[in-house]
Every structure is written in C-alpha cells, then in structure tokens.
Amino acid sequence: MEDASMSNGTILKYLQGKLPEEDRVDFERQLREDAALAEAVEREKEVQIAVDLIARYRKREQVAAIAEGLEEEAPKRMPLAKVAGSFLLQPMGRVAAGVLLLIVAGFVFLQQRYSDAAIMRSFGQRYELDLTDKGGGAQEETLKAAMENYKAGNYEQALEQFSGLPNTINEYWLVQLFIGNCELELKRYQSAADTFSRIVGESEFYEETARWYLALAQLGANRGDQARATLNAIAPGQFNYTKSQQMLSRIDSPFRHLPGI
C-alpha cells in the first residue's frame, strides 16, 4: 500500500473513514513516519474544509432563489425576507454572505497551516528505534512489553511500563526519550517538554534528537516563541535540521500575526 498511500484518493478515503481497517492501520503507521504524507493529509483537510464551506454557500444561494420565487408568486403576502428575518434573502445580503464565507474559509486555511498546533501536526513524527535489554529477568520483560505497546500505539500502557523501569537500566536516556514521546502522543505537552528538556541538558548522546522533540512539545503547548529558540539551536547536519528550517519558516510567517493564529 505504500505507493497508493500518497494518492489523493487514498488520503480522501482515510479522512472520510472509508479505508478498510488493515489499510487504515498501515496508512496511520506511514503517517507517523512520513512527513511528506502528513503534509499531504493536512493539505487535503484544508481543501475539504474549503469545499464544504463553498457547498454550504451554494446551498444557501439555492434556498434564497427559491424563496424569492415564492415571493414573486405571492406579491400580496408579507415579504418572505421580512417574515424570516433573513439577511441572506436580500441580494446584497447574499453577496456579503459569500464574501464572509470566503474570508472564513481563508482564515480556517491559514489557521490550519500556521498555528502552533498545525505546525506540530504537519511535522511531528513518532520516534522509532528498537530498544531491548538482554539482562534477562523481569526488567527485560517489562521493556519488551513497553516497546510492544509503544509500537501498537498503546501509549498509556507504554508510558506506565517505561516509567517503572529503574534508573540503573542500560540506555536510561533512551528510555526517557521514549517516555517523552509517549507523553507527546498523549498530548501531555508540558510533561513532554520537561522530559525532553532534561534530556537536552543531561545527555550528550541524545541531545540532538531530544531538542527537536522538545520543539514539537513546545508547539503543542502553544509556546511558539520557545519552539523558535529551540529550533534555531539545531545546527546543520544535526537530527531533522531540514525539517527544523521548514518549521521555522512557518513560525516566522507573517500570517501568524493574524488574530486567532
């Protein structure tokens, strides 16, 4: 399904909930791993919102036209526009309503592309790496179960299991990175930011990776200014540098200064 997943038809079926269960699971896995696919899904969402708004406007136009026809057939009756109190039944009212809907559609488009939450959704990706412990015993079993839950998207269970591992475990900071990702997936953005910030400050090996995820958590918490500073600290050649520059271009976009964005 990998090639098909990039087609607009498949994306539209996914957004409409019409993909078979097996294809949906596979599509969502690719969605977590492929930033380009996530971007395509966001664009399709924006298109569907605009299409829906235009369809509603046209429906109102049709209703208004029918209503005006009824008024012409019954001139002695009180005008339907007055009875209904509907501004949309007046010609100028329909024009104004059309302009308003276009403005709303444009605003929704900008909000879905340039808000902190939209940037996080567009560029976010789940951390993927197999983590094992060959020490044996209950600790190895707990880690194995945590990884299985994490891969299956059972983040609440995975978080509980990762958090229950001792501080003396091998790859302690990698475990913390998975904990932060669980918190991120569960939308506990402040907790995730705290976890990633601690990794950045104390783990030289995982600092680069944690810094990028820290920016995602800050965006999730609607702290765009903090996310900008975090992303600016990512140097060329470091983890997700290219994505960080793309995110910065959106964060610095003048559209973000519009009310509500």
Coordinates of N, CA and C in Angstrom, one line a residue, residues 108-196:
V108 N -9.7 29.8 8.1 CA -9.6 28.4 8.5 C -8.3 27.8 7.9
F109 N -8.1 28.1 6.6 CA -7.0 27.6 5.9 C -5.7 28.0 6.6
L110 N -5.6 29.3 6.9 CA -4.4 29.8 7.5 C -4.2 29.3 8.9
Q111 N -5.3 29.2 9.6 CA -5.2 28.7 11.0 C -4.7 27.2 11.0
Q112 N -5.2 26.4 10.0 CA -4.8 25.0 10.0 C -3.4 24.8 9.5
R113 N -2.8 25.9 8.9 CA -1.4 25.7 8.4 C -0.4 26.4 9.3
Y114 N -0.7 27.5 9.9 CA 0.3 28.3 10.6 C 0.2 28.4 12.1
S115 N -0.9 27.9 12.7 CA -1.0 27.9 14.2 C 0.1 26.9 14.7
D116 N 0.4 27.1 16.0 CA 1.4 26.2 16.7 C 1.0 24.7 16.5
A117 N -0.3 24.5 16.8 CA -0.8 23.1 16.7 C -0.7 22.5 15.3
A118 N -1.0 23.3 14.3 CA -0.9 22.9 12.9 C 0.5 22.6 12.5
I119 N 1.5 23.4 12.9 CA 2.9 23.1 12.6 C 3.3 21.8 13.3
M120 N 2.9 21.6 14.5 CA 3.3 20.4 15.2 C 2.7 19.2 14.5
R121 N 1.5 19.2 14.1 CA 0.8 18.1 13.4 C 1.5 17.8 12.0
S122 N 1.9 18.9 11.3 CA 2.4 18.7 10.0 C 3.8 18.1 10.0
F123 N 4.6 18.4 11.0 CA 6.0 17.9 11.0 C 6.3 16.9 12.0
G124 N 5.3 16.6 12.9 CA 5.6 15.7 14.0 C 5.7 14.3 13.5
Q125 N 6.6 13.5 14.1 CA 6.8 12.1 13.7 C 7.2 11.3 15.0
R126 N 6.6 10.2 15.1 CA 6.9 9.4 16.3 C 8.4 8.8 16.2
Y127 N 9.0 8.8 17.4 CA 10.4 8.3 17.4 C 10.4 6.8 17.2
E128 N 11.2 6.3 16.3 CA 11.2 4.8 16.0 C 12.6 4.3 16.2
L129 N 12.7 3.4 17.1 CA 14.0 2.7 17.4 C 13.7 1.5 18.3
D130 N 14.3 0.3 17.9 CA 14.1 -0.8 18.8 C 15.0 -0.7 20.1
L131 N 14.3 -0.9 21.2 CA 15.1 -0.8 22.5 C 14.9 -2.1 23.2
T132 N 16.0 -2.8 23.5 CA 16.0 -4.1 24.1 C 17.0 -4.1 25.3
D133 N 16.8 -5.0 26.2 CA 17.7 -5.2 27.3 C 17.9 -6.7 27.4
K134 N 19.2 -7.1 27.2 CA 19.5 -8.5 27.3 C 19.9 -9.0 28.7
G135 N 19.6 -8.2 29.7 CA 19.9 -8.6 31.0 C 19.1 -9.7 31.6
G136 N 18.0 -10.0 31.0 CA 17.1 -11.1 31.4 C 16.2 -10.6 32.6
G137 N 15.4 -11.5 33.0 CA 14.5 -11.3 34.2 C 13.3 -10.3 33.9
A138 N 12.7 -9.9 35.0 CA 11.5 -9.0 34.9 C 11.8 -7.7 34.1
Q139 N 13.0 -7.2 34.3 CA 13.3 -5.9 33.6 C 13.3 -6.0 32.1
E140 N 13.8 -7.1 31.6 CA 13.8 -7.3 30.2 C 12.4 -7.5 29.7
E141 N 11.6 -8.2 30.4 CA 10.2 -8.5 30.0 C 9.4 -7.2 30.0
T142 N 9.6 -6.3 31.0 CA 8.9 -5.1 31.1 C 9.2 -4.2 29.9
L143 N 10.5 -4.1 29.6 CA 11.0 -3.3 28.5 C 10.4 -3.8 27.2
K144 N 10.4 -5.1 27.0 CA 9.8 -5.7 25.8 C 8.3 -5.4 25.7
A145 N 7.6 -5.5 26.8 CA 6.2 -5.2 26.8 C 5.9 -3.7 26.5
A146 N 6.8 -2.9 27.0 CA 6.7 -1.4 26.8 C 6.8 -1.1 25.3
M147 N 7.8 -1.7 24.7 CA 8.1 -1.4 23.3 C 7.0 -2.0 22.4
E148 N 6.4 -3.1 22.8 CA 5.3 -3.6 22.0 C 4.1 -2.7 22.1
N149 N 3.8 -2.2 23.3 CA 2.7 -1.3 23.5 C 2.9 0.1 22.7
Y150 N 4.2 0.5 22.8 CA 4.5 1.8 22.1 C 4.3 1.6 20.6
K151 N 4.8 0.5 20.0 CA 4.7 0.3 18.6 C 3.2 0.1 18.2
A152 N 2.4 -0.4 19.1 CA 1.0 -0.6 18.8 C 0.1 0.6 19.0
G153 N 0.8 1.7 19.6 CA 0.0 2.9 19.8 C -0.7 2.9 21.2
N154 N -0.3 2.0 22.0 CA -0.9 1.9 23.4 C 0.0 2.8 24.3
Y155 N -0.1 4.1 24.2 CA 0.9 4.9 24.8 C 0.7 5.0 26.3
E156 N -0.5 4.9 26.8 CA -0.7 5.0 28.3 C -0.1 3.8 28.9
Q157 N -0.2 2.6 28.4 CA 0.4 1.4 29.0 C 1.9 1.5 28.8
A158 N 2.4 1.9 27.6 CA 3.8 2.0 27.4 C 4.4 3.0 28.4
L159 N 3.8 4.1 28.6 CA 4.3 5.1 29.5 C 4.5 4.6 30.9
E160 N 3.5 3.9 31.3 CA 3.5 3.3 32.7 C 4.6 2.3 32.8
Q161 N 4.8 1.5 31.8 CA 5.9 0.5 31.8 C 7.3 1.1 31.7
F162 N 7.5 2.1 30.8 CA 8.7 2.7 30.7 C 9.1 3.5 32.0
S163 N 8.1 4.1 32.6 CA 8.3 4.9 33.8 C 8.7 4.0 35.0
G164 N 8.2 2.7 35.0 CA 8.5 1.8 36.1 C 9.9 1.2 36.0
L165 N 10.6 1.4 35.0 CA 12.0 0.8 34.9 C 12.9 1.6 35.8
P166 N 13.9 0.9 36.3 CA 14.8 1.6 37.3 C 15.8 2.5 36.6
N167 N 16.3 3.5 37.4 CA 17.2 4.5 36.8 C 18.6 3.8 36.4
T168 N 18.8 2.6 36.9 CA 20.1 2.0 36.6 C 20.1 1.2 35.3
I169 N 18.9 1.2 34.6 CA 18.8 0.4 33.4 C 19.8 0.9 32.3
N170 N 20.3 0.0 31.5 CA 21.1 0.4 30.4 C 20.3 1.3 29.5
E171 N 20.9 2.2 28.8 CA 20.2 3.2 27.9 C 19.1 3.9 28.6
Y172 N 19.4 4.4 29.8 CA 18.4 5.1 30.6 C 17.9 6.3 29.9
W173 N 18.7 7.1 29.2 CA 18.3 8.3 28.5 C 17.4 8.0 27.3
L174 N 17.7 6.8 26.6 CA 16.9 6.4 25.5 C 15.5 6.0 26.0
V175 N 15.4 5.4 27.2 CA 14.1 5.2 27.8 C 13.4 6.5 28.1
Q176 N 14.1 7.5 28.6 CA 13.5 8.8 28.8 C 13.0 9.4 27.5
L177 N 13.7 9.2 26.4 CA 13.2 9.7 25.1 C 11.9 9.0 24.7
F178 N 11.8 7.7 25.0 CA 10.5 7.1 24.7 C 9.4 7.6 25.6
I179 N 9.8 7.8 26.9 CA 8.8 8.4 27.8 C 8.2 9.7 27.3
G180 N 9.2 10.6 26.8 CA 8.8 11.9 26.3 C 7.9 11.7 25.1
N181 N 8.2 10.8 24.2 CA 7.3 10.5 23.0 C 6.0 10.0 23.4
C182 N 5.9 9.2 24.4 CA 4.6 8.7 24.9 C 3.7 9.9 25.4
E183 N 4.4 10.8 26.2 CA 3.7 12.0 26.7 C 3.2 12.9 25.5
L184 N 4.1 13.0 24.5 CA 3.7 13.8 23.3 C 2.5 13.2 22.6
E185 N 2.5 11.9 22.4 CA 1.4 11.3 21.7 C 0.1 11.4 22.6
L186 N 0.2 11.4 23.9 CA -0.9 11.5 24.8 C -1.4 13.0 25.0
K187 N -0.7 13.9 24.2 CA -1.0 15.4 24.3 C -0.7 16.0 25.7
R188 N 0.2 15.4 26.4 CA 0.7 15.9 27.7 C 1.9 16.8 27.4
Y189 N 1.7 17.9 26.7 CA 2.8 18.6 26.1 C 3.7 19.2 27.1
Q190 N 3.3 19.7 28.2 CA 4.2 20.3 29.2 C 5.1 19.2 29.8
S191 N 4.5 18.1 30.2 CA 5.3 17.0 30.7 C 6.3 16.5 29.7
A192 N 5.9 16.4 28.4 CA 6.8 16.0 27.4 C 8.0 17.0 27.3
A193 N 7.6 18.3 27.3 CA 8.6 19.4 27.2 C 9.6 19.3 28.4
D194 N 9.1 19.0 29.5 CA 10.0 18.9 30.7 C 11.0 17.7 30.5
T195 N 10.4 16.6 30.0 CA 11.2 15.4 29.8 C 12.3 15.6 28.8
F196 N 11.9 16.2 27.6 CA 12.9 16.4 26.6 C 13.9 17.4 27.0

